[in-house]
Amino acid sequence: MKRTTAIVCLSSLLITAGCSDSKSGGGGKSGSDEQQASGAVIKQFADAWVKAWAPNGKPDAAGALTDNPTVFAKRLDDVDSALVASTVTVAPQGDPKCSDENNCTQELAVEAQLRGIGAMKWTSTATAVKTGDTWKIKAAGDTIYPGLGENNYLKRVRTLPARASILDRNGVALTANRPVVIVGVASGTKATAATYAAFTKHLDVDGAKLAARAKAAPAGQFVDAITIRAEEWEKLRPIMGKLPGLLTMGGTQSLPPTSTFARSVIGTMKTATEETLKNAGPTASTQDQVGTTGLQYAFQQQLAGTPGGTVTLRDGKTKLTVETVFNQKGTAGKPVKTTLDTNLQKAAEAALATSKLPASLVAVQASTGQILAAANGPEATNYNRAFQGRYAPGSTFKIVTSAALLGSGETTTTQLPCSNTINVFGKTFKNYDGLAAYGNGTMQKAFNESCNTAFISQHGRLPKDGMTKAAALFGIGRDLDLSISAYGGQVPAPKDDVEEAASMIGQGTVTASPLAVALVAATVDHGTAMKPVLVPGKDAAGPAASPLPPATVAALRTFMRTTVTGGTAKVLAGNGAVAAKTGTAEVVVNGKVATNGWMAGYRGDVAFAVIVEGGESGSKAAGPILKTFLSSFK
């Protein structure tokens, strides 16, 4: 080769000879003009490839750097689509090797992130050829992947491991992979008004919103609406199966034995959305069934495991596999063991089924704080009011009030006057309907009869933060920090005497969840408030506060037992050595005063709480539910 004077000029699409007066020797020599010029265009090509495979990327710029732009751009885009690559890195290795002044090659280290699988790595070779004054990349399939040639192609297959089960405290599976049908519509306007009306009527899906989604979706897309059990679809098939535009897809989903069983705790699953994909991790796909609520959501990645996948090089003519070029084994999901007791959960749900009003029941092991059952009824709901509800606890809170008064120096025999009403700085408080004033009586009698005025009469005995500190001894007011969302209640320091008086009967600014109230009963049973646990090893365990004074524990146990044997909770009499406290809390609903019925208590090492929204009273609304619950186990 002749000694030349080369000038190197770079533009966005080509390299031309001619701009520097550097001098070099023969072809292939390190640092030659050919190496520099070909290396520059190969680097440009690598960068354009990265942009082409980025989200919403286009292959045109990469194609323009080759000697056959249209063909190569389509080829690059086809490989991207085949691999379902989300991103790619392309890094030229070393220096170009030039066989002569018109042909140079350079290896490219490629790492593509296969969406829903992981990283696939390979090394290909880019060949830069010079025609006239211009360097271009040879538009060969092997530039993208070695062995592609002109006709071969890559085929990707993704495999999902079976989803692991959620287990009860004894290792019994609460969920298993069961057949489901995903029901939806074709995008566009194929579905008719009758189709959308059927979704609303039979599947509780907002047909109008589904129609809007279908109209806005790209052509040819399946717009999913709901996932139901296969046996449920078989019942609906004669009604909905032939509606215009309706489409179905089969699959499996990790489900409990029935659609209602522990639904608000176990949680639900659905085809991934943009929001749930973020929680599902980097290997999740938009086609996956992922947890959307409850434990299924909280432990999505642990339960799902990681997918596997293969990529094969296929012969373009025969469609047969030439070789497997990528093989990643998936990892099985790991079960999540909970503290739930299958039998107690069934008992709780059966008890709530007897209510016509919205209700929740929580049962915990008093000595450990482990949650044995949590049910919401009478109809299944994704909202876990048992854990998340924020209610005035009403007279169940007199457990805390009694502890506060006993801590102030009063005794079980201290005389508390029970009048029809009591006025505190202009605010009149009264007793629940049906309780007649009985004059002076012991604190125990006031507890048994649930006399509001008797307890409020003692508000001057307590410091301003007296109820707040007493509540803390029962774990009320702390972050429960469970695996799934739960509310631990609050008892703010009152701003005045009226708020303090209201807090003594579980009204005013005092709020708690059914779980928190169950833990109050558990504290009396065990003597020390325990942190609630749903998933051992994940949820913090142990004492939530210092032990209650022994004398206070003894008094409260007597109070709660005698409330069953001769007080407002006598509906539970005959169900063993059960102890309880009733509650009726006033609430404002749509501008009108209504009541919620409460009952909390314990038997053996099982503590519990029930709330009935709109219940007339604790004894009449919550009592029968608890009686049914307690009669189902010993």
XYZ file of C-alpha atoms in Angstrom:
634
model
C 0.000 0.000 0.000
C 1.249 3.457 -0.826
C 2.151 5.945 1.872
C -0.731 8.449 1.943
C -1.800 11.599 3.647
C -5.233 10.916 5.220
C -7.831 13.419 6.373
C -10.490 11.931 8.695
C -13.888 13.719 8.760
C -16.744 12.408 10.920
C -20.408 13.056 10.303
C -23.481 11.472 11.818
C -23.698 8.885 9.079
C -20.375 8.425 7.309
C -16.603 8.693 7.503
C -14.756 10.276 4.602
C -11.084 10.188 3.883
C -9.102 13.332 3.899
C -8.791 15.967 7.030
C -5.656 15.299 9.073
C -2.146 15.398 7.730
C -1.102 12.390 9.822
C 0.973 9.866 7.982
C 0.882 6.139 8.415
C 2.391 3.036 7.015
C 0.919 -0.145 5.547
C -2.582 -1.612 6.022
C -3.340 -3.395 9.303
C -0.734 -1.450 11.236
C -1.899 -0.395 14.766
C -3.123 3.162 14.806
C -3.521 3.338 11.028
C -5.994 5.663 9.385
C -8.099 2.628 8.404
C -8.303 1.481 12.021
C -9.294 4.917 13.230
C -11.885 5.504 10.525
C -13.440 2.018 10.695
C -13.355 2.096 14.506
C -15.220 5.396 14.511
C -18.041 4.103 12.325
C -18.255 0.847 14.308
C -18.555 2.865 17.522
C -21.269 4.969 15.889
C -23.048 1.796 14.873
C -22.810 0.310 18.380
C -24.344 3.459 19.876
C -27.134 3.466 17.280
C -27.883 -0.201 18.042
C -28.253 0.633 21.740
C -30.739 3.396 20.905
C -32.627 1.103 18.521
C -33.293 -1.456 21.269
C -34.123 1.107 23.944
C -37.811 1.531 24.877
C -39.594 3.147 21.898
C -36.329 3.018 19.970
C -36.125 2.961 16.150
C -33.614 0.969 14.050
C -33.331 3.480 11.194
C -30.194 5.265 12.453
C -28.343 1.964 12.884
C -29.531 0.820 9.460
C -28.299 4.053 7.863
C -24.757 3.216 8.929
C -24.812 -0.029 6.890
C -24.498 -0.751 3.192
C -28.134 -1.903 3.017
C -30.093 0.391 5.365
C -33.679 -0.768 4.800
C -32.972 -4.500 4.946
C -30.668 -4.263 7.953
C -32.968 -1.949 9.950
C -35.804 -4.452 9.597
C -33.481 -7.339 10.504
C -32.278 -5.569 13.650
C -35.845 -4.748 14.647
C -36.994 -8.340 14.065
C -34.277 -9.723 16.356
C -35.230 -7.178 19.010
C -38.858 -8.291 18.781
C -37.906 -11.982 18.854
C -35.824 -11.587 21.995
C -38.257 -9.125 23.601
C -35.241 -7.088 24.619
C -35.865 -4.140 26.889
C -32.352 -2.668 26.660
C -28.974 -3.602 25.258
C -25.333 -2.627 25.685
C -22.969 -2.962 22.732
C -19.267 -2.439 23.409
C -16.562 -2.654 20.694
C -13.623 -4.769 21.893
C -9.990 -3.833 21.309
C -8.983 -2.202 18.022
C -10.302 -2.991 14.549
C -8.313 -5.500 12.525
C -7.869 -4.461 8.930
C -7.107 -7.021 6.207
C -6.512 -4.220 3.736
C -7.295 -0.545 3.390
C -10.967 -1.258 2.573
C -11.979 -3.982 5.069
C -11.760 -3.931 8.871
C -13.472 -6.039 11.552
C -14.053 -5.545 15.260
C -15.710 -7.728 17.873
C -18.769 -6.424 19.715
C -19.625 -7.537 23.258
C -23.414 -7.514 23.440
C -25.599 -7.857 26.528
C -29.354 -7.750 25.989
C -31.860 -7.653 28.812
C -34.550 -10.111 27.800
C -37.721 -8.727 29.304
C -39.077 -11.058 31.938
C -36.018 -13.354 31.879
C -32.676 -11.647 32.407
C -29.398 -10.882 30.662
C -28.244 -12.706 27.517
C -24.635 -12.118 26.462
C -22.841 -12.834 23.208
C -20.032 -11.631 20.975
C -20.623 -10.740 17.343
C -18.395 -9.217 14.687
C -18.938 -5.968 12.857
C -17.299 -5.658 9.452
C -16.620 -2.151 8.179
C -16.132 -1.792 4.419
C -14.901 1.238 2.519
C -16.402 2.244 -0.783
C -14.823 5.323 -2.233
C -14.348 7.721 0.663
C -17.144 6.261 2.806
C -17.009 3.582 5.546
C -20.142 1.506 6.088
C -21.024 -1.516 8.220
C -21.694 -4.647 6.215
C -25.404 -5.425 6.568
C -24.999 -9.046 7.625
C -27.087 -11.068 10.082
C -23.901 -12.194 11.807
C -23.274 -8.593 12.794
C -26.274 -8.943 15.125
C -25.736 -12.547 16.204
C -23.192 -15.092 14.934
C -24.879 -17.702 12.764
C -27.908 -15.646 11.801
C -26.718 -15.326 8.220
C -29.295 -14.190 5.730
C -32.216 -16.445 6.653
C -31.810 -17.889 10.146
C -33.646 -16.426 13.124
C -33.737 -16.488 16.927
C -36.634 -17.958 18.897
C -37.208 -17.167 22.574
C -39.262 -19.243 25.030
C -39.997 -18.077 28.584
C -41.023 -20.534 31.296
C -42.526 -19.729 34.679
C -42.045 -21.959 37.715
C -45.161 -22.939 39.625
C -46.044 -20.284 42.165
C -45.317 -21.320 45.741
C -48.122 -21.658 48.273
C -49.065 -19.535 51.233
C -49.184 -21.862 54.242
C -50.989 -21.878 57.558
C -49.238 -22.289 60.929
C -49.184 -26.091 60.527
C -47.784 -26.067 57.007
C -51.157 -26.682 55.364
C -51.374 -24.970 51.961
C -53.823 -22.074 51.945
C -53.275 -21.489 48.217
C -52.595 -23.744 45.247
C -52.253 -23.232 41.501
C -55.730 -23.639 40.034
C -57.139 -23.202 36.490
C -58.584 -19.784 35.722
C -60.084 -17.992 32.748
C -59.130 -14.422 31.880
C -62.206 -12.771 30.388
C -61.900 -9.690 28.233
C -62.727 -8.135 24.882
C -61.029 -7.421 21.581
C -59.698 -3.907 21.200
C -61.605 -1.466 19.059
C -65.357 -1.567 18.613
C -66.056 -5.282 18.043
C -67.825 -5.690 21.371
C -71.392 -4.385 21.519
C -73.401 -2.622 24.177
C -74.874 -6.012 25.129
C -71.379 -7.368 25.690
C -70.431 -4.608 28.104
C -73.782 -4.820 29.866
C -73.145 -8.516 30.493
C -69.778 -7.704 32.088
C -71.531 -5.293 34.444
C -74.371 -7.671 35.279
C -72.591 -11.006 35.605
C -68.987 -10.172 36.469
C -69.309 -6.946 38.461
C -67.047 -5.204 35.946
C -67.757 -1.595 34.984
C -68.804 -2.115 31.382
C -68.513 1.570 30.463
C -64.898 1.760 31.649
C -64.064 -1.503 29.862
C -65.553 -0.097 26.640
C -63.386 3.011 26.947
C -60.260 0.891 27.476
C -61.096 -1.297 24.481
C -61.630 1.719 22.239
C -58.299 3.275 23.261
C -56.232 0.067 23.012
C -54.053 -0.663 19.936
C -55.612 -2.777 17.220
C -55.441 -6.521 17.693
C -54.971 -6.338 21.472
C -56.707 -8.473 24.079
C -58.155 -6.147 26.728
C -58.503 -8.196 29.911
C -61.306 -7.358 32.305
C -61.336 -9.988 35.038
C -59.803 -13.312 35.993
C -62.194 -15.904 37.403
C -61.983 -19.545 38.386
C -62.490 -21.989 35.536
C -65.525 -23.544 37.217
C -67.149 -20.115 37.534
C -66.635 -19.444 33.830
C -68.250 -22.762 32.942
C -71.412 -21.532 34.650
C -71.284 -18.264 32.704
C -70.261 -19.690 29.339
C -73.853 -20.366 28.166
C -74.769 -16.762 28.976
C -71.675 -14.858 27.826
C -69.675 -17.227 25.636
C -70.989 -16.032 22.267
C -71.251 -12.298 22.903
C -69.655 -10.154 20.129
C -66.057 -9.165 20.815
C -65.730 -11.264 23.989
C -62.421 -13.111 24.309
C -61.051 -15.544 26.899
C -57.637 -16.901 27.763
C -56.886 -19.887 29.968
C -54.221 -19.968 32.634
C -53.443 -20.799 36.225
C -53.444 -18.679 39.338
C -52.469 -19.278 42.948
C -55.789 -19.331 44.779
C -57.291 -20.399 48.107
C -59.848 -23.227 48.114
C -62.767 -20.799 47.723
C -63.026 -17.251 46.437
C -63.866 -15.968 49.933
C -61.403 -17.862 52.127
C -59.136 -15.377 53.965
C -59.377 -13.229 50.860
C -58.454 -9.900 52.412
C -55.365 -11.401 54.087
C -54.160 -13.819 51.418
C -54.881 -11.215 48.769
C -55.726 -11.374 45.105
C -53.899 -11.791 41.803
C -54.402 -10.265 38.395
C -52.617 -9.733 35.101
C -49.767 -7.329 35.799
C -50.281 -3.609 35.417
C -47.713 -0.835 35.280
C -48.111 -0.335 39.016
C -47.938 -3.987 40.095
C -44.996 -4.662 37.776
C -42.878 -2.313 39.864
C -43.544 -4.489 42.900
C -43.108 -7.757 40.979
C -39.425 -7.215 40.198
C -37.262 -6.940 37.074
C -38.053 -10.414 35.688
C -41.848 -9.992 35.739
C -43.776 -9.630 32.495
C -46.906 -7.749 31.524
C -48.493 -11.145 30.796
C -47.847 -12.557 34.273
C -50.425 -13.107 36.969
C -49.057 -11.183 39.962
C -50.195 -10.346 43.473
C -52.274 -7.197 43.720
C -53.275 -7.151 47.404
C -52.520 -8.847 50.713
C -49.795 -11.452 51.138
C -49.845 -12.235 47.416
C -48.671 -8.667 46.798
C -46.347 -8.315 49.796
C -44.473 -11.541 48.969
C -44.873 -11.496 45.184
C -41.202 -12.056 44.363
C -40.677 -14.772 46.968
C -43.779 -16.693 45.894
C -43.189 -16.303 42.153
C -39.530 -17.295 42.036
C -37.689 -16.347 38.855
C -38.552 -17.382 35.299
C -36.349 -19.456 33.059
C -35.893 -19.156 29.348
C -34.198 -20.432 26.232
C -33.175 -18.826 22.968
C -32.614 -21.105 20.004
C -31.048 -20.405 16.629
C -33.472 -21.731 13.989
C -32.993 -22.575 10.326
C -34.941 -20.061 8.273
C -36.103 -22.668 5.748
C -36.817 -25.776 7.824
C -37.714 -23.921 11.054
C -35.694 -26.559 12.900
C -33.371 -25.732 15.788
C -29.753 -25.361 14.806
C -28.579 -24.917 18.390
C -29.674 -23.593 21.772
C -27.710 -20.378 22.240
C -29.114 -19.309 25.624
C -30.499 -21.362 28.480
C -31.398 -19.970 31.880
C -32.998 -22.155 34.507
C -35.746 -20.629 36.582
C -35.798 -20.800 40.356
C -38.822 -22.076 42.185
C -40.715 -19.725 44.464
C -40.529 -20.205 48.210
C -43.656 -20.713 50.323
C -44.741 -18.072 52.825
C -45.692 -19.595 56.163
C -48.214 -17.635 58.175
C -49.610 -17.906 61.696
C -53.173 -18.455 60.451
C -55.027 -21.520 61.693
C -57.114 -23.051 58.900
C -59.824 -24.350 61.222
C -60.168 -21.068 63.130
C -60.232 -19.114 59.868
C -63.082 -21.302 58.593
C -64.886 -20.859 61.913
C -64.495 -17.073 61.745
C -65.861 -16.900 58.213
C -68.763 -19.198 59.026
C -69.635 -17.012 62.024
C -69.583 -13.820 59.949
C -71.813 -15.443 57.339
C -74.635 -15.223 59.892
C -74.480 -11.398 59.844
C -76.469 -9.254 57.442
C -74.267 -6.242 58.168
C -70.580 -5.661 57.334
C -68.514 -7.255 60.075
C -64.981 -8.351 60.950
C -63.573 -10.923 63.338
C -59.949 -11.244 64.451
C -58.491 -13.974 66.670
C -54.946 -13.947 68.067
C -52.860 -16.190 70.284
C -52.630 -14.096 73.435
C -49.267 -15.428 74.600
C -47.460 -14.710 71.323
C -49.514 -12.120 69.422
C -49.716 -14.522 66.478
C -52.786 -13.924 64.321
C -54.913 -17.056 64.105
C -57.814 -15.784 61.998
C -58.884 -12.576 60.289
C -62.171 -12.503 58.437
C -64.373 -9.878 56.843
C -67.945 -10.531 55.835
C -70.595 -11.437 55.220
C -69.467 -10.945 51.593
C -65.852 -11.277 50.459
C -63.956 -8.031 50.116
C -60.436 -7.025 49.194
C -60.514 -4.322 51.858
C -59.180 -5.789 55.082
C -61.217 -3.831 57.627
C -60.129 -6.342 60.283
C -56.593 -4.903 60.039
C -57.055 -1.488 58.473
C -60.394 -0.239 59.793
C -60.254 2.901 61.935
C -63.143 2.787 64.346
C -64.130 4.270 67.671
C -63.795 1.188 69.921
C -66.642 2.277 72.194
C -67.005 0.552 75.535
C -64.504 -2.207 74.737
C -62.048 0.578 75.559
C -63.215 0.520 79.169
C -60.667 -2.268 79.558
C -57.988 0.404 79.070
C -59.921 2.958 81.145
C -60.176 0.535 84.074
C -56.433 -0.080 83.920
C -55.819 3.682 83.952
C -58.064 4.193 86.988
C -56.549 1.229 88.833
C -53.142 2.722 88.127
C -54.296 6.047 89.604
C -54.951 4.475 92.993
C -58.555 3.357 92.666
C -59.526 -0.242 93.440
C -62.060 -2.742 92.209
C -64.378 -1.684 95.031
C -64.076 2.059 94.483
C -67.588 3.486 94.280
C -68.457 5.033 90.922
C -71.839 6.815 90.546
C -73.914 5.604 87.591
C -76.339 8.365 86.601
C -78.484 8.705 83.490
C -76.328 11.546 82.175
C -73.234 13.481 83.122
C -72.187 16.958 82.009
C -68.534 17.774 81.373
C -67.948 21.462 80.663
C -71.176 21.775 78.677
C -71.035 18.396 76.956
C -73.678 15.891 78.061
C -72.825 12.199 77.989
C -75.360 9.417 78.445
C -75.446 5.638 78.766
C -76.429 3.234 76.027
C -80.158 2.681 75.621
C -81.537 0.171 78.082
C -79.199 0.909 80.996
C -80.986 2.594 83.887
C -79.063 4.580 86.457
C -78.350 2.529 89.580
C -76.502 5.055 91.765
C -73.210 4.126 93.429
C -71.570 0.843 92.602
C -68.131 -0.702 92.420
C -65.838 -0.280 89.432
C -66.497 -3.938 88.663
C -70.240 -3.312 88.473
C -69.699 -0.272 86.240
C -67.588 -2.474 83.951
C -70.104 -5.343 83.948
C -73.015 -3.014 83.185
C -70.912 -0.800 80.896
C -72.005 2.427 82.556
C -70.539 5.380 80.651
C -71.360 8.016 83.262
C -69.687 6.035 86.046
C -66.345 5.981 84.253
C -66.588 9.555 82.989
C -67.237 10.728 86.563
C -63.620 9.800 87.316
C -61.967 11.804 84.527
C -60.497 14.214 87.075
C -58.484 11.338 88.571
C -56.325 11.047 85.474
C -53.584 13.328 84.157
C -54.121 14.757 80.696
C -52.022 12.000 79.105
C -53.362 9.310 81.417
C -55.426 7.514 78.780
C -52.646 7.787 76.188
C -50.134 6.158 78.542
C -52.601 3.486 79.626
C -53.389 2.645 75.995
C -49.668 2.250 75.255
C -49.514 -0.546 77.846
C -51.961 -2.450 75.624
C -49.989 -1.743 72.444
C -52.422 0.924 71.228
C -50.804 3.820 69.382
C -47.771 2.043 67.958
C -47.006 1.126 64.371
C -47.898 -2.546 64.060
C -45.345 -3.014 61.262
C -46.975 -6.149 59.872
C -46.180 -7.740 56.527
C -49.421 -6.271 55.207
C -51.029 -2.970 56.089
C -52.514 -2.794 59.597
C -53.607 0.007 61.913
C -52.542 0.002 65.551
C -54.937 2.668 66.760
C -54.362 6.007 68.426
C -55.267 7.763 71.653
C -54.075 11.368 71.287
C -53.565 13.425 74.408
C -56.910 15.251 74.838
C -57.031 18.970 74.172
C -59.607 19.494 76.937
C -61.738 17.753 79.560
C -64.467 16.937 77.063
C -62.078 14.994 74.831
C -60.637 13.262 77.886
C -64.114 12.219 79.023
C -64.953 10.925 75.542
C -61.719 8.911 75.376
C -62.657 7.083 78.596
C -65.576 5.426 76.789
C -63.720 4.846 73.508
C -65.186 7.812 71.655
C -63.904 11.216 70.548
C -60.440 11.028 69.014
C -59.801 7.396 70.031
C -59.640 4.957 67.113
C -58.560 1.360 66.703
C -58.808 -1.548 64.275
C -60.469 -4.844 65.195
C -56.950 -6.328 65.314
C -55.838 -3.677 67.811
C -58.908 -4.317 69.996
C -58.240 -8.087 69.907
C -54.723 -7.335 71.125
C -56.186 -5.344 74.042
C -58.129 -8.436 75.127
C -55.002 -10.534 74.582
C -53.051 -8.249 76.916
C -55.486 -8.981 79.747
C -55.274 -12.704 79.018
C -51.462 -12.825 78.857
C -50.583 -9.941 81.168
C -48.277 -8.285 78.630
C -49.089 -6.677 75.284
C -47.470 -8.633 72.449
C -46.604 -7.435 68.971
C -48.880 -8.982 66.358
C -47.295 -11.540 64.033
C -48.701 -12.792 60.734
C -45.530 -14.048 59.025
C -42.955 -15.429 61.490
C -39.449 -14.260 60.752
C -40.763 -11.265 58.835
C -42.939 -9.582 61.445
C -41.261 -8.434 64.643
C -42.292 -10.566 67.620
C -42.148 -10.143 71.378
C -43.539 -7.735 73.984
C -44.978 -4.467 72.724
C -44.913 -2.837 76.181
C -43.996 -3.460 79.793
C -46.148 -6.011 81.658
C -49.315 -4.742 83.306
C -49.169 -4.627 87.131
C -50.243 -8.063 88.473
C -53.069 -6.530 90.516
C -54.418 -4.777 87.425
C -54.293 -8.003 85.418
C -56.151 -9.897 88.157
C -58.823 -7.216 88.385
C -59.384 -6.985 84.625
C -59.639 -10.759 84.288
C -62.316 -10.767 86.984
C -64.128 -7.844 85.351
C -64.222 -9.541 81.958
C -65.221 -12.955 83.285
C -68.086 -11.561 85.376
C -69.291 -9.543 82.382
C -70.021 -12.907 80.772
C -71.470 -14.584 83.847
C -73.687 -11.688 84.899
C -73.167 -8.622 82.719
C -73.665 -7.329 79.184
C -71.780 -10.254 77.572
C -73.929 -13.013 79.035
C -74.856 -14.074 75.490
C -71.509 -15.953 75.599
C -72.321 -17.846 78.797
C -72.128 -21.614 78.405
C -69.126 -21.499 76.040
C -66.463 -22.365 78.580
C -64.361 -20.000 80.664
C -64.770 -17.114 78.254
C -64.187 -13.511 79.365
C -65.405 -10.512 77.361
C -66.354 -6.857 77.142
C -69.111 -5.424 74.989
C -69.078 -2.061 73.245
C -71.453 0.200 71.368
C -69.789 3.085 69.566
C -71.622 6.056 68.131
C -70.529 7.157 64.662
C -71.789 9.706 62.163
C -72.719 8.229 58.763
C -73.991 10.569 56.050
C -74.777 13.181 58.666
C -76.766 10.796 60.864
C -75.748 9.171 64.133
C -75.420 5.385 63.877
C -73.845 2.717 66.046
C -71.249 -0.007 65.625
C -71.495 -3.096 67.803
C -68.297 -4.455 69.402
C -67.270 -7.376 71.556
C -63.754 -8.355 72.636
C -62.548 -11.126 74.896
C -60.621 -14.347 75.279
C -60.905 -18.018 76.077
C -57.842 -20.063 76.904
C -54.970 -18.641 74.860
C -57.236 -17.301 72.105
C -58.222 -13.628 72.236
C -60.681 -12.086 69.806
C -62.626 -9.020 68.712
C -65.686 -8.530 66.532
C -67.132 -5.340 65.063
C -70.471 -5.082 63.269
C -70.936 -1.881 61.293
C -74.390 -0.497 62.021
C -74.893 -3.014 64.810
C -77.444 -1.994 67.425
C -75.173 -2.967 70.326
C -72.261 -5.213 71.144
C -74.388 -7.816 72.879
C -77.064 -7.961 70.164
C -74.914 -7.638 67.019
C -71.430 -8.914 67.856
C -72.430 -11.359 70.593
C -74.215 -13.935 68.398
C -71.311 -13.947 65.932
C -68.837 -14.677 68.705
C -71.115 -17.308 70.194
C -71.131 -19.131 66.839
C -67.363 -18.753 66.560
C -66.644 -20.073 70.056
C -69.016 -23.003 69.672
C -67.062 -24.274 66.664
C -63.833 -25.041 68.530
C -62.655 -25.927 72.015
